[in-house]
C-alpha cells in the first residue's frame, strides 16, 4: 500500500447528490412501510407520519448544511461537534459513528440484500450469512479503488434504483381504488395513544430518511464543498421526501391498509398486482439494487470517520487508520468497518439494530443543531457561505423534533435506548486513555 495520506478532491455536485439520495433510499422505503402501517392502521396517519418525518429531516438537513459549508472537513459531524464543543464530544460522536452506526447499517443492508437474493432465486436460507458477507465485501473492494469509484457506483445505482420506483409510482397512481388521504384531524386507529402511534411511526421513518448527514464526511474530497454540499443535502432530502410520498400513495392505491400493515413484502405484493408474477421479480431486483447502493453509501462515508479521528491520534492503531491505498482510499478503516459489520450480521435482528441506530444518531444530530445556534452567538463573524433560512425557526424545529424522537424511544423502548447509550459510552475510557497517552508523548 502507498504511504499517501492526502485525500483527493474528486467529488462534484452530482456524485454528492447521488450519495445523499443513494444512501437514504435503501431498504427503508420498502421495509419500514410495514412497521408504520402496523402502528397507524390508517392511510391518513401513515401519510402524516411520512410528511412529519420528511419535514424533520429537511429542517435538520438545512440546519446541518450551515456547518457543512462553514467547516468543510472530512469527518463531517464529528468535526462540527469537535469545533463547537471540544475534543471529547467530537471523539464520542466519531466513536458512535465509526464503530456502531456505520457498521450496523452495513450489516442491516447486507442482511436484507441476502434475504432478497435468496427469495428471488429460491436459494437455501442457510446461505444468508455467506451471501451477506460476499455482498458487503464486494462493496468494500470497489471502495478500495478510491472515492471516484465509490461515487460512480453510487451514481449508477441511484439511476437504476429509480426505475422500479418510478414504475410503481406511475402504474400505482393509475389504479381506480378510492383512498381517503385526509390528514386532519388525525384519528387514533392504531394501538395506543396518538402520541405513541406517531412516535412509533416516526422512529421507523427516521431510519428510512437517515443517511443525509453523512455526505459531510466526504467534504474534504469535494471539488467545491462550500457551494455543492448544502445543495446536495437540501435538494437530495426534498427529492427523497417526494419519492417516498408518491411510493406510499402507490401502495395505498394498490393494496388496502390491512394488507400493508406488518407485511414486509408489501412492495413485492404491490408489484405483483400491478405487473403480474414478473413484476414481483422486477421489484425484487430493484430493491436489491437500491440496498446495494445504500450499502455502498454507508461504506464509502463510514470508512472516512476513523480516518478523520486518527488524524488527531485519538484511536488505538491511529497510524494504521491513516493508511491509504494507491487511489487514496482509507483501506484499513474499511477493513475494520467490514469486520464489525459482519459480526453484527451474525447477530441479526434488523428491527432492533435499526431502531437503536436512530436513537443513538439522533442524540448527536440534536447536538449538531445546537452547535449551529452556539456558533451563531459565539462567532457571529465566522465565514458562512450558506446560512440556514428562517433562522432560528428551522433549527428549533429540527431540535424539538429530534428531542421528541429521543424521548419517545426512552419511554416506549427503554431497554433498546439503554443498550445504545451503553455501547456509545464504551468510547469514554478510550478517549481519556488516548488523550493521556498523547499528552505523555507531547502530542
C-alpha positions as a printed Julia matrix, in Angstrom:
443×3 Matrix{Float64}:
   0.0     0.0     0.0
   1.16    3.52   -0.73
   2.18    5.9     2.02
  -0.13    8.55    0.62
  -2.01   10.44    3.37
  -3.81   13.25    1.49
  -7.31   12.61    0.16
  -8.03   13.53   -3.46
 -10.67   16.14   -4.36
 -12.62   14.21   -6.99
 -16.29   14.61   -5.98
 -18.63   17.07   -7.68
 -22.26   18.05   -7.06
 -23.99   15.14   -8.78
 -21.98   12.39   -7.03
 -22.61   14.18   -3.71
 -26.33   14.48   -4.51
 -26.32   10.82   -5.51
 -24.6     9.98   -2.22
 -27.37   11.71   -0.24
 -30.22   10.14   -2.21
 -28.49    6.82   -2.77
 -27.65    6.39    0.9
 -31.11    7.45    2.06
 -33.14    5.48   -0.49
 -32.27    1.98    0.61
 -34.25   -0.63    2.46
 -36.36    1.84    4.46
 -38.82    2.84    1.74
 -39.6    -0.84    1.11
 -39.38   -2.41    4.57
 -40.49    0.31    7.0
 -43.93    0.74    5.43
 -44.88   -2.46    7.25
 -43.92   -1.07   10.66
 -45.54    2.33   10.03
 -48.88    0.99    8.8
 -48.87   -1.6    11.59
 -48.6     1.27   14.08
 -51.15    3.58   12.45
 -53.69    1.3    10.7
 -54.7     4.49    8.91
 -53.92    5.92    5.49
 -54.11    9.49    6.77
 -51.9     8.83    9.81
 -49.4     6.94    7.67
 -49.03    9.91    5.33
 -48.92   12.34    8.25
 -46.02   10.38    9.75
 -44.11   10.31    6.44
 -44.67   14.06    5.96
 -43.62   14.89    9.53
 -40.52   12.72    9.13
 -39.67   14.48    5.87
 -40.13   17.95    7.38
 -37.97   16.97   10.37
 -35.27   15.69    8.04
 -35.37   18.73    5.72
 -35.11   21.09    8.71
 -32.26   19.01   10.07
 -30.51   18.97    6.7
 -30.9    22.71    6.13
 -29.55   23.34    9.64
 -26.57   20.99    9.44
 -25.68   22.27    5.97
 -24.6    25.58    7.55
 -21.88   23.77    9.46
 -21.04   21.57    6.49
 -20.31   24.64    4.37
 -18.54   26.58    7.12
 -16.43   23.61    8.28
 -15.94   21.52    5.1
 -13.64   18.93    6.65
 -13.51   15.18    6.15
 -15.23   13.67    9.17
 -18.48   15.64    8.85
 -20.49   15.76   12.07
 -17.55   14.74   14.25
 -15.64   17.82   13.12
 -18.63   20.13   13.7
 -19.05   18.91   17.29
 -15.32   18.98   17.95
 -15.06   22.55   16.7
 -18.05   23.69   18.76
 -17.95   21.66   21.98
 -14.39   20.33   22.17
 -12.43   17.17   21.53
 -14.45   14.92   23.84
 -17.77   15.32   22.01
 -16.07   15.16   18.64
 -14.46   11.88   19.65
 -17.6    10.36   21.17
 -19.71   11.15   18.1
 -16.97    9.72   15.89
 -16.79    6.62   18.04
 -20.55    6.06   17.8
 -20.48    6.59   14.04
 -17.36    4.61   13.23
 -17.85    1.57   15.43
 -21.62    1.36   15.92
 -23.67    3.34   13.42
 -21.96    2.69   10.08
 -21.08   -0.99   10.68
 -24.63   -1.71   11.86
 -26.09   -0.01    8.8
 -23.84   -2.02    6.5
 -24.87   -5.16    8.41
 -28.58   -4.37    8.08
 -28.3    -3.69    4.34
 -26.23   -6.86    3.81
 -28.83   -8.99    5.64
 -31.69   -7.59    3.57
 -29.75   -7.87    0.3
 -29.01  -11.52    1.06
 -32.63  -12.2     2.03
 -33.94  -10.73   -1.23
 -31.42  -12.7    -3.32
 -32.44  -15.93   -1.59
 -36.14  -15.2    -2.16
 -35.58  -14.24   -5.81
 -33.74  -17.44   -6.74
 -35.31  -19.72   -4.09
 -31.92  -20.5    -2.56
 -31.2   -22.33    0.67
 -31.81  -19.98    3.63
 -28.6   -21.29    5.15
 -26.75  -19.16    2.57
 -27.99  -15.91    4.13
 -24.81  -15.16    6.08
 -22.29  -16.18    3.35
 -24.15  -14.09    0.75
 -24.28  -11.11    3.14
 -20.52  -11.44    3.73
 -19.77  -11.55    0.0
 -22.08   -8.64   -0.86
 -20.5    -6.35    1.77
 -17.01   -7.46    0.71
 -17.69   -6.62   -2.94
 -18.75   -3.08   -1.96
 -15.62   -2.71    0.18
 -13.33   -3.79   -2.66
 -14.94   -1.28   -5.03
 -14.34    1.49   -2.48
 -10.7     0.44   -2.15
 -10.35    1.84   -5.67
 -11.0     5.35   -4.31
 -13.8     7.86   -3.81
 -14.22    8.29   -7.56
 -15.08    4.59   -7.98
 -17.39    4.63   -4.97
 -19.06    7.81   -6.22
 -19.53    6.33   -9.67
 -21.18    3.21   -8.22
 -23.43    5.46   -6.14
 -24.47    7.46   -9.2
 -25.18    4.34  -11.29
 -27.2     2.57   -8.58
 -29.19    5.75   -7.92
 -30.29    5.97  -11.57
 -31.1     2.24  -11.79
 -32.98    2.09   -8.47
 -35.28    4.95   -9.51
 -36.63    2.92  -12.47
 -38.7     0.35  -10.49
 -39.72    3.09   -8.07
 -40.96    5.19  -11.0
 -42.89    2.23  -12.45
 -44.62    1.55   -9.12
 -45.49    5.23   -8.74
 -46.85    5.69  -12.28
 -48.87    2.48  -12.52
 -49.88    2.53   -8.85
 -51.37    6.01   -9.09
 -53.38    4.92  -12.13
 -55.31    2.42  -10.03
 -59.01    3.22   -9.64
 -59.28    2.36   -5.93
 -60.6     5.25   -3.86
 -58.4     6.1    -0.9
 -59.04    8.67    1.84
 -55.82   10.65    2.23
 -57.25   13.08    4.8
 -54.5    14.13    7.2
 -56.57   16.18    9.62
 -57.99   15.7    12.08
 -55.65   12.76   12.84
 -57.66    9.8    14.08
 -56.45    7.26   16.63
 -56.79    3.94   14.88
 -53.64    2.08   15.89
 -52.51    0.62   19.19
 -52.08    3.17   21.98
 -52.4     6.94   22.13
 -51.98    9.25   19.17
 -48.68   10.42   20.71
 -47.24    6.9    20.89
 -48.57    5.96   17.44
 -46.91    8.97   15.79
 -43.75    8.39   17.84
 -43.52    4.75   16.76
 -44.17    5.71   13.15
 -41.58    8.49   13.24
 -38.94    6.13   14.62
 -39.46    3.97   11.53
 -39.43    6.93    9.12
 -36.24    8.29   10.69
 -34.44    5.13    9.58
 -35.97    5.4     6.12
 -34.87    9.05    5.83
 -31.49    8.59    7.51
 -28.14    8.99    5.75
 -28.44   12.69    4.77
 -25.96   13.97    7.38
 -23.04   11.81    6.38
 -22.32   13.31    2.98
 -20.35   15.82    5.09
 -17.85   13.04    5.74
 -16.52   13.4     2.21
 -16.39   17.23    2.22
 -12.59   17.08    2.16
 -12.77   15.21   -1.16
 -15.29   17.54   -2.85
 -14.22   19.95   -5.56
 -16.38   22.83   -4.26
 -17.81   21.82   -0.86
 -18.95   25.27    0.27
 -21.34   25.54   -2.67
 -22.14   21.94   -3.56
 -22.55   20.41   -0.09
 -25.6    22.44    1.09
 -27.2    21.95   -2.33
 -26.62   18.19   -2.22
 -28.17   17.89    1.24
 -31.21   20.15    0.8
 -32.12   19.12   -2.77
 -31.44   15.46   -2.04
 -33.72   15.31    1.02
 -36.51   17.18   -0.75
 -36.45   14.76   -3.67
 -36.34   11.75   -1.33
 -39.42   13.0     0.56
 -41.35   13.47   -2.68
 -40.41    9.96   -3.85
 -41.42    8.4    -0.51
 -44.82   10.09   -0.52
 -45.5     9.03   -4.11
 -44.39    5.44   -3.45
 -46.64    5.19   -0.41
 -49.54    6.67   -2.38
 -49.0     3.95   -4.98
 -49.01    1.31   -2.24
 -52.27    2.71   -0.85
 -53.94    2.79   -4.27
 -52.87   -0.79   -4.96
 -53.47   -2.58   -1.63
 -55.77   -1.98    1.36
 -54.17   -0.78    4.58
 -54.86   -4.19    6.16
 -52.69   -5.85    3.51
 -49.82   -3.43    4.15
 -49.78   -3.46    7.96
 -46.93   -5.66    9.17
 -46.32   -7.01    5.64
 -42.6    -6.89    4.84
 -43.36   -7.98    1.26
 -45.68   -5.01    0.64
 -43.56   -3.68   -2.23
 -43.36   -7.07   -3.96
 -47.09   -7.69   -3.43
 -47.85   -4.29   -4.94
 -45.69   -5.08   -7.96
 -47.37   -8.47   -8.35
 -50.77   -6.79   -8.52
 -49.57   -4.12  -10.96
 -47.39   -6.22  -13.27
 -48.17   -9.88  -12.55
 -45.65  -12.53  -11.49
 -42.8   -10.9   -13.36
 -43.48   -7.66  -11.52
 -42.58   -9.29   -8.23
 -39.22  -10.3    -9.67
 -38.71   -6.83  -11.15
 -39.29   -5.06   -7.86
 -37.08   -7.55   -6.02
 -34.23   -6.72   -8.39
 -34.95   -3.01   -7.88
 -34.89   -3.47   -4.12
 -31.57   -5.33   -4.32
 -30.0    -2.57   -6.42
 -31.37    0.02   -4.01
 -29.97   -1.82   -0.99
 -26.61   -2.36   -2.7
 -26.33    1.36   -3.4
 -27.26    2.15    0.19
 -24.64   -0.31    1.45
 -22.1     1.43   -0.78
 -23.06    4.84    0.61
 -22.62    3.74    4.22
 -19.34    2.01    3.39
 -17.98    4.97    1.43
 -18.76    7.52    4.14
 -18.17    5.21    7.11
 -14.59    4.41    6.06
 -13.66    8.06    6.41
 -14.74    8.67   10.02
 -11.94    6.62   11.66
  -9.51    8.26    9.23
 -10.51   11.71   10.48
 -10.27   10.58   14.12
  -6.85    9.03   13.54
  -5.55   12.34   12.2
  -5.83   13.59   15.8
  -4.16   10.46   17.17
  -7.3     9.58   19.14
  -7.69    5.94   18.1
  -5.68    2.85   19.01
  -3.57    1.98   15.96
  -4.01    5.51   14.58
  -1.12    5.06   12.14
  -2.87    2.1    10.56
  -6.15    4.0    10.25
  -4.32    6.72    8.32
  -3.05    4.32    5.65
  -4.47    4.9     2.18
  -4.5     2.77   -0.94
  -2.8     3.99   -4.11
  -6.09    5.52   -5.18
  -6.46    7.42   -1.89
  -8.97    5.19   -0.05
  -8.58    4.6     3.74
  -8.31    0.84    3.35
  -7.55   -0.08    6.98
 -10.64    1.8     8.16
 -12.67   -0.1     5.6
 -11.41   -3.46    6.83
 -12.27   -2.63   10.45
 -15.75   -1.43    9.42
 -16.28   -4.67    7.49
 -15.2    -6.9    10.38
 -17.54   -5.16   12.86
 -20.41   -5.18   10.35
 -20.04   -8.89    9.71
 -20.02   -9.56   13.47
 -23.36   -7.74   13.57
 -24.64   -9.81   10.64
 -24.07  -12.89   12.78
 -26.25  -11.31   15.49
 -29.09  -10.38   13.1
 -32.21   -8.58   14.48
 -32.82   -5.97   11.75
 -35.57   -4.01   13.52
 -33.71   -3.83   16.84
 -30.47   -2.7    15.19
 -32.15   -0.01   13.07
 -34.22    1.4    15.96
 -31.15    1.56   18.19
 -29.21    3.34   15.45
 -31.88    6.01   15.09
 -31.81    6.67   18.83
 -28.0     6.92   19.05
 -27.53    9.03   15.94
 -30.31   11.49   16.72
 -28.67   12.37   20.03
 -25.67   13.65   18.09
 -27.89   15.21   15.42
 -29.52   17.26   18.18
 -26.08   18.36   19.37
 -25.31   19.44   15.8
 -28.45   21.6    15.67
 -27.45   23.19   18.98
 -23.93   23.76   17.59
 -25.35   25.94   14.8
 -27.02   28.21   17.35
 -23.99   28.25   19.66
 -21.63   29.3    16.85
 -24.07   31.97   15.64
 -23.79   33.55   19.1
 -20.09   32.92   19.83
 -18.72   33.54   16.34
 -21.12   35.89   14.52
 -18.39   36.89   12.05
 -17.49   33.32   11.09
 -17.43   32.81    7.33
 -20.72   31.14    6.4
 -21.07   30.6     2.64
 -24.51   29.17    3.4
 -26.86   30.24    6.2
 -29.87   28.22    7.3
 -33.0    30.09    6.16
 -35.6    31.43    8.63
 -33.11   31.24   11.5
 -33.76   30.31   14.33
 -37.13   28.75   13.4
 -35.8    25.89   11.25
 -33.0    24.88   13.7
 -35.54   24.91   16.56
 -37.95   22.71   14.6
 -35.1    20.29   13.91
 -34.03   20.28   17.57
 -37.52   19.86   19.04
 -38.25   17.08   16.55
 -35.06   15.27   17.48
 -35.78   15.56   21.2
 -39.23   14.09   20.57
 -37.7    11.04   18.88
 -35.26   10.56   21.77
 -37.89   10.98   24.49
 -40.38    8.68   22.75
 -37.74    5.94   22.39
 -36.72    6.26   26.04
 -40.32    5.86   27.2
 -41.5     3.21   24.74
 -38.3     1.15   24.26
 -36.13    1.83   27.34
 -34.02   -1.35   27.07
 -33.11   -0.61   23.45
 -32.26    3.01   24.33
 -30.08    1.97   27.29
 -28.17   -0.54   25.13
 -27.43    2.21   22.61
 -26.26    4.54   25.37
 -24.11    1.82   26.93
 -22.31    0.92   23.69
 -21.68    4.6    22.98
 -20.21    5.16   26.44
 -17.61    2.45   25.85
 -15.76    5.13   23.91
 -15.35    7.33   27.02
 -12.46    5.43   28.69
 -10.77    5.03   25.3
 -10.89    8.81   24.82
  -9.27    9.57   28.17
  -6.67    6.83   27.7
  -5.61    8.15   24.3
  -5.68   11.76   25.48
  -3.39   10.98   28.43
  -1.15    8.86   26.2
  -0.82   11.68   23.66
  -0.03   14.19   26.39
   2.65   11.9    27.81
   4.27   11.82   24.37
   3.93   15.59   23.92
   1.35   15.3    21.14
